[in-house]
XYZ file of C-alpha atoms in Angstrom:
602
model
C 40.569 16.723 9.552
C 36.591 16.773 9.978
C 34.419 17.879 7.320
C 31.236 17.845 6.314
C 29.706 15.879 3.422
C 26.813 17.347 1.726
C 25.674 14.745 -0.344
C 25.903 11.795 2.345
C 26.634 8.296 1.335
C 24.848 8.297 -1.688
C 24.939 11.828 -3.123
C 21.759 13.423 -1.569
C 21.354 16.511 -0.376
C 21.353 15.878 3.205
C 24.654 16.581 5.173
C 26.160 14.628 7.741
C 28.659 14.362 10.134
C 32.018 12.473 8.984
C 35.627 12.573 9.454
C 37.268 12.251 6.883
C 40.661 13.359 5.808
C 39.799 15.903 3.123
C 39.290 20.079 4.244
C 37.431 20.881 1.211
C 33.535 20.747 1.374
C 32.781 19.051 -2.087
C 29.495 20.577 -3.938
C 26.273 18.983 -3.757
C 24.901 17.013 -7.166
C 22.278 17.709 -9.209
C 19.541 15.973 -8.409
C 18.508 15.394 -11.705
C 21.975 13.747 -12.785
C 21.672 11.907 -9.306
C 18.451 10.056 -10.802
C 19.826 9.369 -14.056
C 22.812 8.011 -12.937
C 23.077 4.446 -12.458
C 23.032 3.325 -8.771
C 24.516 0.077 -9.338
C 27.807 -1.186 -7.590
C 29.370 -1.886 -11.048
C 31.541 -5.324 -10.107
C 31.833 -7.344 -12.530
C 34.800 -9.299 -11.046
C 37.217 -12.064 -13.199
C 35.748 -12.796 -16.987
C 34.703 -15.707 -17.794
C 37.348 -16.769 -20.545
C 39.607 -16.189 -17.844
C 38.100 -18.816 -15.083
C 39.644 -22.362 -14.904
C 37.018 -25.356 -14.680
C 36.892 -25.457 -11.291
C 35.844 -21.276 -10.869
C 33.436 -21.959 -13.676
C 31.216 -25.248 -12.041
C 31.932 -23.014 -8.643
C 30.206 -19.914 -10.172
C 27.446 -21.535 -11.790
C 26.745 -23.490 -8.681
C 26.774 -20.498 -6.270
C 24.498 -18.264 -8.854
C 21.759 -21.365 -8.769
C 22.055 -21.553 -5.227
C 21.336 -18.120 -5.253
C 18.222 -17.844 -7.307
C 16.745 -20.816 -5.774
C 17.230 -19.149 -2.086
C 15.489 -15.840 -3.630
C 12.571 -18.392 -4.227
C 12.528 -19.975 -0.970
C 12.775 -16.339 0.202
C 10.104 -14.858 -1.651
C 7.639 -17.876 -0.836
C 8.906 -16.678 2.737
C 7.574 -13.353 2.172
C 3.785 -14.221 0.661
C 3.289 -16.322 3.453
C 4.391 -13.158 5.758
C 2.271 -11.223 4.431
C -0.723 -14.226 4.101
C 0.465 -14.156 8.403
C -0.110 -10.578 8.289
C -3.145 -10.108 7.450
C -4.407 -12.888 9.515
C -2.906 -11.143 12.952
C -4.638 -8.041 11.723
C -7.988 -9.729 11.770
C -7.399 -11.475 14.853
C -6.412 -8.282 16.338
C -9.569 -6.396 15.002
C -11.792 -9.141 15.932
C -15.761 -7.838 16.087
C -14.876 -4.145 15.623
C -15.445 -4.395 12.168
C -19.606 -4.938 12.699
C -19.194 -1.552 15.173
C -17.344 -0.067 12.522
C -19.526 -0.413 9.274
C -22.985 0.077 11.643
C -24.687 3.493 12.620
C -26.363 6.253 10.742
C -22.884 8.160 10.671
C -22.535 5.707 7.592
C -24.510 7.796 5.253
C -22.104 9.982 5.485
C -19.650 9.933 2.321
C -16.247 11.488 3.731
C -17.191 9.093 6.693
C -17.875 5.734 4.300
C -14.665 6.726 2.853
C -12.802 6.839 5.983
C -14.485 3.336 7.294
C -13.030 1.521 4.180
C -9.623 2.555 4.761
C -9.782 1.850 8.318
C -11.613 -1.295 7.892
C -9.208 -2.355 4.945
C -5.821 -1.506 7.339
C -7.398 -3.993 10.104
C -8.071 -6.617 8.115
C -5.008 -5.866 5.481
C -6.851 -6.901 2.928
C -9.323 -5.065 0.331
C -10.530 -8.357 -0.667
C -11.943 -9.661 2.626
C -12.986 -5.899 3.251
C -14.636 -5.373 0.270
C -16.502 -8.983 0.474
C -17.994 -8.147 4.014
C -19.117 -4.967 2.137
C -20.519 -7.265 -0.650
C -22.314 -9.617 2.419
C -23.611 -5.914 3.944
C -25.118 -4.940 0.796
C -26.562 -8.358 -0.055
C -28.170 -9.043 3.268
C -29.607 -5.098 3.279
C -27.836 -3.823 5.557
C -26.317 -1.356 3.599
C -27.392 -0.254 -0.049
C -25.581 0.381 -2.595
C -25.287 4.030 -2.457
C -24.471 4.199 0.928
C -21.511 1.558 0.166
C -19.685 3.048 -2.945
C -16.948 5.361 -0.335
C -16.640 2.588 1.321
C -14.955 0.826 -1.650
C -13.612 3.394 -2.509
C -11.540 3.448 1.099
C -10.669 -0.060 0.650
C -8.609 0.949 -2.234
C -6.825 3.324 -0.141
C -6.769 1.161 2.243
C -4.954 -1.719 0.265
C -1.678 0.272 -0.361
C -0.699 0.443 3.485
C 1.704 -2.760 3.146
C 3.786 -1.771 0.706
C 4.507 1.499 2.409
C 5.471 -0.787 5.168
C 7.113 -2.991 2.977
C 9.019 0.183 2.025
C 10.815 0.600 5.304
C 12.939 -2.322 5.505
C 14.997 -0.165 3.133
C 15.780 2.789 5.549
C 18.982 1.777 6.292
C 20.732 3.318 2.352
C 19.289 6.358 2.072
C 18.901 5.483 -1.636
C 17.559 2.771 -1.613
C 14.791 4.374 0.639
C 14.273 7.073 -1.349
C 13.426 4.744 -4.498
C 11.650 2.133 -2.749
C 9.283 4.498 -0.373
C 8.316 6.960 -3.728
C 7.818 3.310 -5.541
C 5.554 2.449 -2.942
C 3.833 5.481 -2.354
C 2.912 6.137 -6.183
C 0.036 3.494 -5.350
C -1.019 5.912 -2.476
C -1.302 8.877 -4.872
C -2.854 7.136 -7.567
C -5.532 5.895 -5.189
C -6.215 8.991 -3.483
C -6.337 11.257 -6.669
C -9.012 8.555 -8.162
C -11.132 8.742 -5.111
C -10.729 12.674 -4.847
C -12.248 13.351 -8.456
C -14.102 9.989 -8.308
C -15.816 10.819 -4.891
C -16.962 14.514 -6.487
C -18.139 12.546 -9.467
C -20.059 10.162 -8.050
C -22.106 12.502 -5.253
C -22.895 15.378 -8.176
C -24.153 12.740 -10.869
C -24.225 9.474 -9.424
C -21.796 7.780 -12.050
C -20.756 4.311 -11.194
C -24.048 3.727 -9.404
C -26.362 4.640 -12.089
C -23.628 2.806 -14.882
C -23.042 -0.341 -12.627
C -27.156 -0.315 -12.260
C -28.153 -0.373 -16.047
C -25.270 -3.126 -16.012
C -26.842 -5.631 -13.740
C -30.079 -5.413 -14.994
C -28.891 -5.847 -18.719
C -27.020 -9.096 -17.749
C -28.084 -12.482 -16.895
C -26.321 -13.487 -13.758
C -25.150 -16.687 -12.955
C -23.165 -18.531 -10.171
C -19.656 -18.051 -8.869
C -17.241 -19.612 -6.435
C -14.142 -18.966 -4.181
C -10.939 -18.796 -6.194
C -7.846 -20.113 -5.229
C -4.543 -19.930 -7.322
C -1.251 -18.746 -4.911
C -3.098 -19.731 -1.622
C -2.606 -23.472 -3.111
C 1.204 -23.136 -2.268
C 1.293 -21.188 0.259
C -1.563 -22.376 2.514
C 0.718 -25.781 3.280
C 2.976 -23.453 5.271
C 0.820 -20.530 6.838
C -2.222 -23.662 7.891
C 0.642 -25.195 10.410
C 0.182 -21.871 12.086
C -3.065 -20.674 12.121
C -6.580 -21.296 10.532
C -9.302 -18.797 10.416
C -12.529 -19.188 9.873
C -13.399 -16.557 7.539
C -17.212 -17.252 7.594
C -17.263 -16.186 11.790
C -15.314 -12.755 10.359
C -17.961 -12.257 7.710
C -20.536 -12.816 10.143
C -18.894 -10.300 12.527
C -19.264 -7.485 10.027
C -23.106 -8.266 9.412
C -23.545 -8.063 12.913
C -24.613 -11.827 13.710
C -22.865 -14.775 15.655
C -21.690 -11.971 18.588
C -21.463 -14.915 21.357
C -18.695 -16.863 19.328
C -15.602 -15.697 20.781
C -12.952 -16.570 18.361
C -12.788 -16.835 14.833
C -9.704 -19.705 15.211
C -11.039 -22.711 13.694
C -12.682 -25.085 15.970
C -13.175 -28.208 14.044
C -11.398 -28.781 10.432
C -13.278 -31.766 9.631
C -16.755 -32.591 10.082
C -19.167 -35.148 8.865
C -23.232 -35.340 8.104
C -25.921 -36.396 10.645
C -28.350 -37.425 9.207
C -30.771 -37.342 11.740
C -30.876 -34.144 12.254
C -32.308 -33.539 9.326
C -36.019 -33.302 10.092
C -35.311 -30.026 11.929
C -33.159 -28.310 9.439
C -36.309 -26.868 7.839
C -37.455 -25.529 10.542
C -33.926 -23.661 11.530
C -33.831 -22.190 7.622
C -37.055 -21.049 8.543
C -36.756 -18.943 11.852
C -33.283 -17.634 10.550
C -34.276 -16.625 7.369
C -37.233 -14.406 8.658
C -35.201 -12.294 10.998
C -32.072 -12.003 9.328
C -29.915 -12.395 6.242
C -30.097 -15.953 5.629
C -26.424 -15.998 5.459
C -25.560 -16.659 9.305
C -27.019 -20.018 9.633
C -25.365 -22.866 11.634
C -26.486 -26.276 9.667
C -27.646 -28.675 12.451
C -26.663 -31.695 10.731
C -22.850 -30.649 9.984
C -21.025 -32.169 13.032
C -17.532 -31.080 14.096
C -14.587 -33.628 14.752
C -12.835 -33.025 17.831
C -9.293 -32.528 17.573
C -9.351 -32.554 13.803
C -6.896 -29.394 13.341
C -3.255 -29.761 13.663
C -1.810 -26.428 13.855
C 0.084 -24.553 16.358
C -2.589 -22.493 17.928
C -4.934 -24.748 17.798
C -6.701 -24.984 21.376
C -5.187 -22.418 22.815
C -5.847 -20.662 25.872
C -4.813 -17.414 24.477
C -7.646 -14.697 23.205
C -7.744 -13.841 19.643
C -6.407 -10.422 20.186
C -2.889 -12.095 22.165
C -2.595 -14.535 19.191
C -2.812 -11.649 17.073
C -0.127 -9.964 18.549
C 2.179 -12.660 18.590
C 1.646 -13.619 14.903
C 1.866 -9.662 14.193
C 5.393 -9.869 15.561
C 6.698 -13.425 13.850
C 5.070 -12.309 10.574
C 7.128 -8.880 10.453
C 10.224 -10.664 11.593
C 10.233 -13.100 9.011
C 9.245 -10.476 6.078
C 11.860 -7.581 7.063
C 14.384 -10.600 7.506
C 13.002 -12.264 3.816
C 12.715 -8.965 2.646
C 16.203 -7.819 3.838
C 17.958 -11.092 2.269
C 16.306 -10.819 -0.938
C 17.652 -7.454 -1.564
C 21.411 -8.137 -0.783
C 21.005 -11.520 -2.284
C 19.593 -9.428 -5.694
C 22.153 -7.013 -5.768
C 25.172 -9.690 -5.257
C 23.622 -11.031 -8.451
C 22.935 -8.328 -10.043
C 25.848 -6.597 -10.733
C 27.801 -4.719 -13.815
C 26.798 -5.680 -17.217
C 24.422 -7.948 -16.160
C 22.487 -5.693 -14.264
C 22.556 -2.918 -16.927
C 21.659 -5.655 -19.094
C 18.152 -6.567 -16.934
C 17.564 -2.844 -16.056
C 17.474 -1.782 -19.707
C 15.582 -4.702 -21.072
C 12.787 -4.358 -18.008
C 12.576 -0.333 -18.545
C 12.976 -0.509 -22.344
C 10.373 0.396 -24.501
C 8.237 -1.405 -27.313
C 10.767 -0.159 -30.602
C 8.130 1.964 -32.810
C 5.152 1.809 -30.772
C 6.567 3.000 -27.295
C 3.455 4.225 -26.389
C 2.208 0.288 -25.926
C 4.931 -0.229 -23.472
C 2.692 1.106 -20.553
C -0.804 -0.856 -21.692
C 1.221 -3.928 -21.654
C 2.212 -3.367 -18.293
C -1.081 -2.816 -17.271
C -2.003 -5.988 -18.444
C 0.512 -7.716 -16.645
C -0.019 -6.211 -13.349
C -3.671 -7.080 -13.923
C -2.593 -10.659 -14.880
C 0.085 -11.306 -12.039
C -2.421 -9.751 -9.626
C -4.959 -11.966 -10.377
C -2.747 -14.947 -10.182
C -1.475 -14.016 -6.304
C -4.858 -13.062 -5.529
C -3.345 -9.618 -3.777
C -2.599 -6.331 -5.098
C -0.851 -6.468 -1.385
C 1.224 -8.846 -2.426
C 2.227 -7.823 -6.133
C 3.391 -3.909 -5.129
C 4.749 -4.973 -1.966
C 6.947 -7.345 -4.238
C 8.006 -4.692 -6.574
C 8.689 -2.116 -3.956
C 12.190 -3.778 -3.219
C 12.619 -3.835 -6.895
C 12.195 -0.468 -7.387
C 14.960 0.363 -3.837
C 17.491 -1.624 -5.660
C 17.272 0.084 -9.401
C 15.592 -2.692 -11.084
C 12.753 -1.174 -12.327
C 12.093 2.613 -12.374
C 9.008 4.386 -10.896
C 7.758 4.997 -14.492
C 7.602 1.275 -15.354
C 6.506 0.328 -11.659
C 3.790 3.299 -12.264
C 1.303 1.057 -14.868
C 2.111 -2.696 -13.124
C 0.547 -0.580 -9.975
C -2.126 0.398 -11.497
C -2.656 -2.822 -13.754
C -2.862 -4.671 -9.927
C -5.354 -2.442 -9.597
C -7.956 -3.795 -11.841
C -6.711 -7.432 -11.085
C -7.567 -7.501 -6.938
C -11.220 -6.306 -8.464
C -11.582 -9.430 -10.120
C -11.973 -12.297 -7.312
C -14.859 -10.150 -5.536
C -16.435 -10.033 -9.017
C -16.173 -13.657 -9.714
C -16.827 -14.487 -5.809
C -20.202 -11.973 -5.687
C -21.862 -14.438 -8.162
C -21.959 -16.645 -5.435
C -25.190 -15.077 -3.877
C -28.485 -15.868 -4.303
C -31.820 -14.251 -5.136
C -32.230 -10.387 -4.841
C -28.847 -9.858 -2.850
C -27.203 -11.549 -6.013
C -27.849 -8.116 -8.212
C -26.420 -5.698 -5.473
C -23.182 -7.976 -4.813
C -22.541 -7.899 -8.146
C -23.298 -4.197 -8.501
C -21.077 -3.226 -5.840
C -18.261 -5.318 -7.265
C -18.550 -3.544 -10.421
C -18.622 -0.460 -8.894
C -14.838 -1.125 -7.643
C -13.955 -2.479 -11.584
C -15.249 0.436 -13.232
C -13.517 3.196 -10.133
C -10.382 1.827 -10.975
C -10.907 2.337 -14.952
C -12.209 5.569 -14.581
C -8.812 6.083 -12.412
C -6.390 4.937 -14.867
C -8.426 6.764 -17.507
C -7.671 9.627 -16.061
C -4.339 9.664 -14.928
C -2.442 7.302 -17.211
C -3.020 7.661 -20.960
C -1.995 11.201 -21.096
C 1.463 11.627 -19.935
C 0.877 15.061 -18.550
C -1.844 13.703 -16.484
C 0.311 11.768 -14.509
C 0.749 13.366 -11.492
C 1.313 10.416 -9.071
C 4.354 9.949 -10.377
C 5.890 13.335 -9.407
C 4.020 13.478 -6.290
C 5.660 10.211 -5.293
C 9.017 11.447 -5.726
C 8.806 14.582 -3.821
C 7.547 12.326 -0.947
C 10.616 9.891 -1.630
C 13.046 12.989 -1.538
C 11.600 14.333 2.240
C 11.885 10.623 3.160
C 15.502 10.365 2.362
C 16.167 13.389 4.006
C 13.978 12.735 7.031
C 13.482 9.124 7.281
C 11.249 9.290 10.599
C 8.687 11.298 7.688
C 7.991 7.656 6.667
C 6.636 6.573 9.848
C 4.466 9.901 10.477
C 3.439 9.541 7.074
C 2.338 5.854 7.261
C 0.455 6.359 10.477
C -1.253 9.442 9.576
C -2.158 8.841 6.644
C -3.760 5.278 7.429
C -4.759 5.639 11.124
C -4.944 8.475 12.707
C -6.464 10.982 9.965
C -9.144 8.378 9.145
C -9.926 7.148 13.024
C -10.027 11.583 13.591
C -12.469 11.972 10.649
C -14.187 8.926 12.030
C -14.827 9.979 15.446
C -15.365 13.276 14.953
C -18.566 12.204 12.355
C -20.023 10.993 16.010
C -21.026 14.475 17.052
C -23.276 14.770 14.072
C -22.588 16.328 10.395
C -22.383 19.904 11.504
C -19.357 19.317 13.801
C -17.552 17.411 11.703
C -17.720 19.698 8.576
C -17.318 22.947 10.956
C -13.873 21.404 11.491
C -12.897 19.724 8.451
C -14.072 22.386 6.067
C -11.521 25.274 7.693
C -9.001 22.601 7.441
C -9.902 21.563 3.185
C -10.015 25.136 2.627
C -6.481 25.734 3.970
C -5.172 23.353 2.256
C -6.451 23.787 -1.381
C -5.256 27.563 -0.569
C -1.322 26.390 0.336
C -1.708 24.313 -3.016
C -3.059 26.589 -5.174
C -0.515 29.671 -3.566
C 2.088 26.945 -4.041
C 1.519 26.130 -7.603
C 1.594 29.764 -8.664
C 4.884 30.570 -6.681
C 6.665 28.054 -8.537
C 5.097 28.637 -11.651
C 4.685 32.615 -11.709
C 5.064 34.025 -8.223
C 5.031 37.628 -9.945
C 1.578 37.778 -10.239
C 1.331 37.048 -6.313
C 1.754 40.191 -3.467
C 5.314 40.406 -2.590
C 4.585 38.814 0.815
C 2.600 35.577 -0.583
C 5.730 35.669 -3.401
C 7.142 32.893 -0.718
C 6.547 31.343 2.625
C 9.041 33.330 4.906
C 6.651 35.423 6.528
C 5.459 32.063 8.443
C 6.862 30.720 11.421
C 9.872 27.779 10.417
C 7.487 25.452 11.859
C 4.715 25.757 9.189
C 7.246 26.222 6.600
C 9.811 23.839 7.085
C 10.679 20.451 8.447
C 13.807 21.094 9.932
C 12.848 21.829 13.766
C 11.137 18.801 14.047
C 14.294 16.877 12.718
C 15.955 18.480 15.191
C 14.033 17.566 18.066
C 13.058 13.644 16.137
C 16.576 13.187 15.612
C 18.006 14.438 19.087
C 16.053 11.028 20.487
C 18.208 8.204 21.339
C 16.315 6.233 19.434
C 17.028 8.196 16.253
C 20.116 9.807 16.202
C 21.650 7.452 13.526
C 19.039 9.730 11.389
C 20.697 12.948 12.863
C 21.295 15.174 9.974
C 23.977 18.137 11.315
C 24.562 20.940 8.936
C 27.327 23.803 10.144
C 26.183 27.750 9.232
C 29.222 27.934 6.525
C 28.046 25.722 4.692
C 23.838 26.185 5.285
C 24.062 28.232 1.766
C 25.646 25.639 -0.408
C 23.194 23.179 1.102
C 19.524 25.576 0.257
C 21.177 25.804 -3.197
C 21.172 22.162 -3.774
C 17.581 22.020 -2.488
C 16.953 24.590 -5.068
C 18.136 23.171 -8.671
C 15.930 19.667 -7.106
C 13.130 20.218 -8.939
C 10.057 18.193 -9.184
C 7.909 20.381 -11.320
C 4.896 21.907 -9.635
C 4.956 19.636 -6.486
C 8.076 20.988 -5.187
C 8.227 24.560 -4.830
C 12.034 25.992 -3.617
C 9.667 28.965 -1.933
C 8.164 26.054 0.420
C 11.024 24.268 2.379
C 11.133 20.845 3.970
């Protein structure tokens, strides 16, 4: 007999399509008991008093062979994401000098857009906030002008772990967990740079503290940091080498007639004859320019000194980007994608309750402390992987598979945070004369956003409204899981490159569109909040959204249509009319607080 299952595989409110030998429609969950309950396949198999010798050595070997091939797997992944970022650059090549030039940059919206744009080419808010740093240093942006930017780059930053997030789409559970996991980072950021943003152009906060910093401190010199990339550069260097000096010089708008930024030459040695006219080259560079460009005369390549695979090739940057864009998702959704079922084969029954409790438990007496730790770790582990990239895009598979909860994953986010600001601090030190002050101004300027962030929306508990905002987002996902994609590239490509393009026409046409559109929106929020909270006070036709067309108010016809694609019908969600009511009372009792309204469908 066919019938319809309401809850799906794993219990959620989104019906599909089954046969199945039962004629009665079983009764959707409660959400709320749906998150509570433990999501674990509870197996604990035969008990150890009961295994002969043989089982025993047999166990323990398999469980170490295990663990060590979640290692192997997870160096795997860094070095993915290390091949990532470098097709991403390739691929961007000198756009990122078009990008950050023009007067459209003293715009602030605009800045802000640049740095999230700039930040998803290069996948990485440390190289995009050092060619900021180089900008600012050689003059060519000041600090003012510069602050959105950074702020963008932190934005920016959170766009792999919302890819990491979709390897997970096949359990709808698992998606759900892992995409609001990943997504809390987005929220966090974008709530910090809303309020920061408004902050910062009415009173001029972190450039006026950041300011009376620098001059109050006696600067001295820094240098490049390298913990992680010491393992994993032995792997990712047999495949390509970059030469991140052509990239920086790129975004300052010199050394436009190199072609590549593949390394030519890994070795080189000293001529010392050539060093009569070295003066003379400082000289003429120095007087036009930053000083940071300069080709030394008397450093000669070696030919043929680099030994990896694309080394001489015929291809352009931009078709070696593509190529290593490909390899490098392959072999992180296929890391990725072993890691998980190797976790949750381990991972199972007591034991698993037994790691679950002890990594969401709380400090006994002073549970308050719980989260600061956290923060500190984040910071910590951050700073040791040199990537906040890296860190959250680890923990989002975690969170898919039950291990830790969104409330513990919540302060390690924003502990990684404040640990990616550290190598640009320690590497803006590095400069020299007057630049030296702005580099490190600017790099304080992303420190002290991120405080003022977690300041804000961490320490009181009521304040922290990524968290919820995160899981309505993971609920649509799980229901919809194309939303993921048209989140993802909205959100990091096509909203910024609109707001981008349209600054071109001049101030006046882009605010005469995007103030209509800012206005709209706070309105739906604010009308939003009130229905759910105390629609009586609203006119009976603003008491919900029915008076607009299902289009505006819902999510459903564009499943339909989405889902109808070959491409997507494994995502087809079919719901018959007897049974539409039990389904929009489910949706109902799935309450979010103020972020998800029953008035407002999706």
């Amino acid at each position: 007999m066919k019938s319809y299952d309401l809850n799906g595989q794993n219990g959620l409110a989104n019906p599909v399509f089954v046969e199945d030998v039962h004629t009665e429609v079983p009764l959707p969950k409660d959400v709320k008991a749906l998150e509570s309950e433990d999501h674990w396949h509870v197996d604990t198999g035969k008990a150890w008093s009961e295994m002969t010798g043989g089982e025993k050595v047999a166990r323990v070997v398999l469980n170490i062979s295990k663990v060590l091939m979640v290692f192997v797997l997870l160096y795997f992944f860094i070095c993915s994401l290390d091949l990532l970022s470098s097709s991403f650059r390739l691929i961007s090549g000198k756009s990122t000098s078009s990008l950050l030039g023009g007067e459209y940059m003293r715009n602030p919206v605009v800045g802000l857009m640049v740095g999230i744009l700039l930040t998803v080419l290069v996948q990485s808010s440390s190289t995009s906030t050092s060619i900021v740093v180089s900008m600012v240093s050689a003059g060519m942006l000041n600090v003012h002008e510069s602050i959105p930017i950074i702020m963008g780059t932190n934005i920016g930053t959170s766009v792999t772990n919302t890819i990491v997030s979709l390897t997970q789409v096949g359990d709808r559970e698992q998606f759900r967990l892992a995409f609001a996991g990943a997504t809390v980072h987005d929220m966090f950021n974008w709530l910090s740079v809303i309020v920061m943003l408004i902050l910062e152009l009415s009173f001029g906060l972190l450039e006026k503290l950041t300011g009376a910093i620098v001059e109050s401190v006696a600067l001295g010199s820094g240098s490049d940091i390298k913990i992680l990339k010491v393992v994993t550069e032995p792997f990712t260097d047999l495949i390509i080498e970059l030469d991140s000096v052509v990239l920086k010089c790129w975004g300052l708008g010199e050394w436009l007639e190199k072609d590549t930024m593949i390394k030519q030459f890994c070795e080189s040695y000293t001529n010392s004859s050539l060093e009569v006219n070295l003066q003379n080259v400082v000289n003429s560079t120095v007087s036009s320019g930053s000083g940071f460009c300069i080709e030394d005369p008397t450093e000669v390549g070696v030919e043929h000194s680099c030994h990896f695979l694309f080394y001489g090739t015929a291809l352009t940057d931009s078709q070696v980007g593509i190529i290593l864009l490909v390899a490098s998702l392959i072999i992180l959704c296929s890391a990725l994608i072993i890691i998980v079922k190797l976790l949750n084969s381990m991972l199972k029954g007591s034991i698993a309750l037994v790691i679950k409790k002890t990594l969401n438990a709380d400090i006994p007496y002073v549970p308050w402390l719980t989260g600061y730790i956290a923060l500190a770790i984040g910071a910590v582990m951050t700073f040791i992987v040199q990537s906040s990239s890296i860190f959250t895009s680890t923990l989002t598979p975690l969170i898919g598979i039950g291990i830790i909860t969104v409330e513990r994953a919540y302060p390690l986010t924003l502990g990684s945070n404040i640990g990616t600001t550290t190598t640009a601090l320690l590497a803006s030190l590095a400069g020299e004369g007057e630049g030296l002050a702005n580099a490190v101004q600017i790099a304080l300027v992303h420190l002290f956003f991120n405080i003022f962030g977690i300041l804000i929306f961490y320490p009181i508990p009521f304040m922290r409204f990524p968290i919820p905002m995160c899981k309505a987002l993971g609920k649509i996902t799980a229901q919809y899981r194309w939303f993921a994609v048209v989140y993802l590239i909205f959100m990091f490509f096509l909203m910024p490159a609109m707001i981008f393009v349209l600054s071109l026409g001049g101030t006046i046409v882009l605010w005469s569109v995007l103030g209509p559109i800012v206005i709209v929106l706070l309105a739906v929020v604010i009308i939003n909040v009130i229905q759910s909270k105390r629609s009586q006070v609203l006119p009976g036709v603003l008491q919900n959204w029915d008076f607009l067309p299902k289009p505006l108010r819902s999510l459903d016809p564009y499943d339909r249509v989405l889902t109808a694609l070959p491409c997507c019908k494994s995502c087809q969600a079919v719901a018959p009319p007897d049974v539409e009511s039990i389904r929009t009372q489910s949706e109902s009792t799935n309450s979010v607080g103020c972020f998800d309204n029953k008035n407002f469908s999706y």
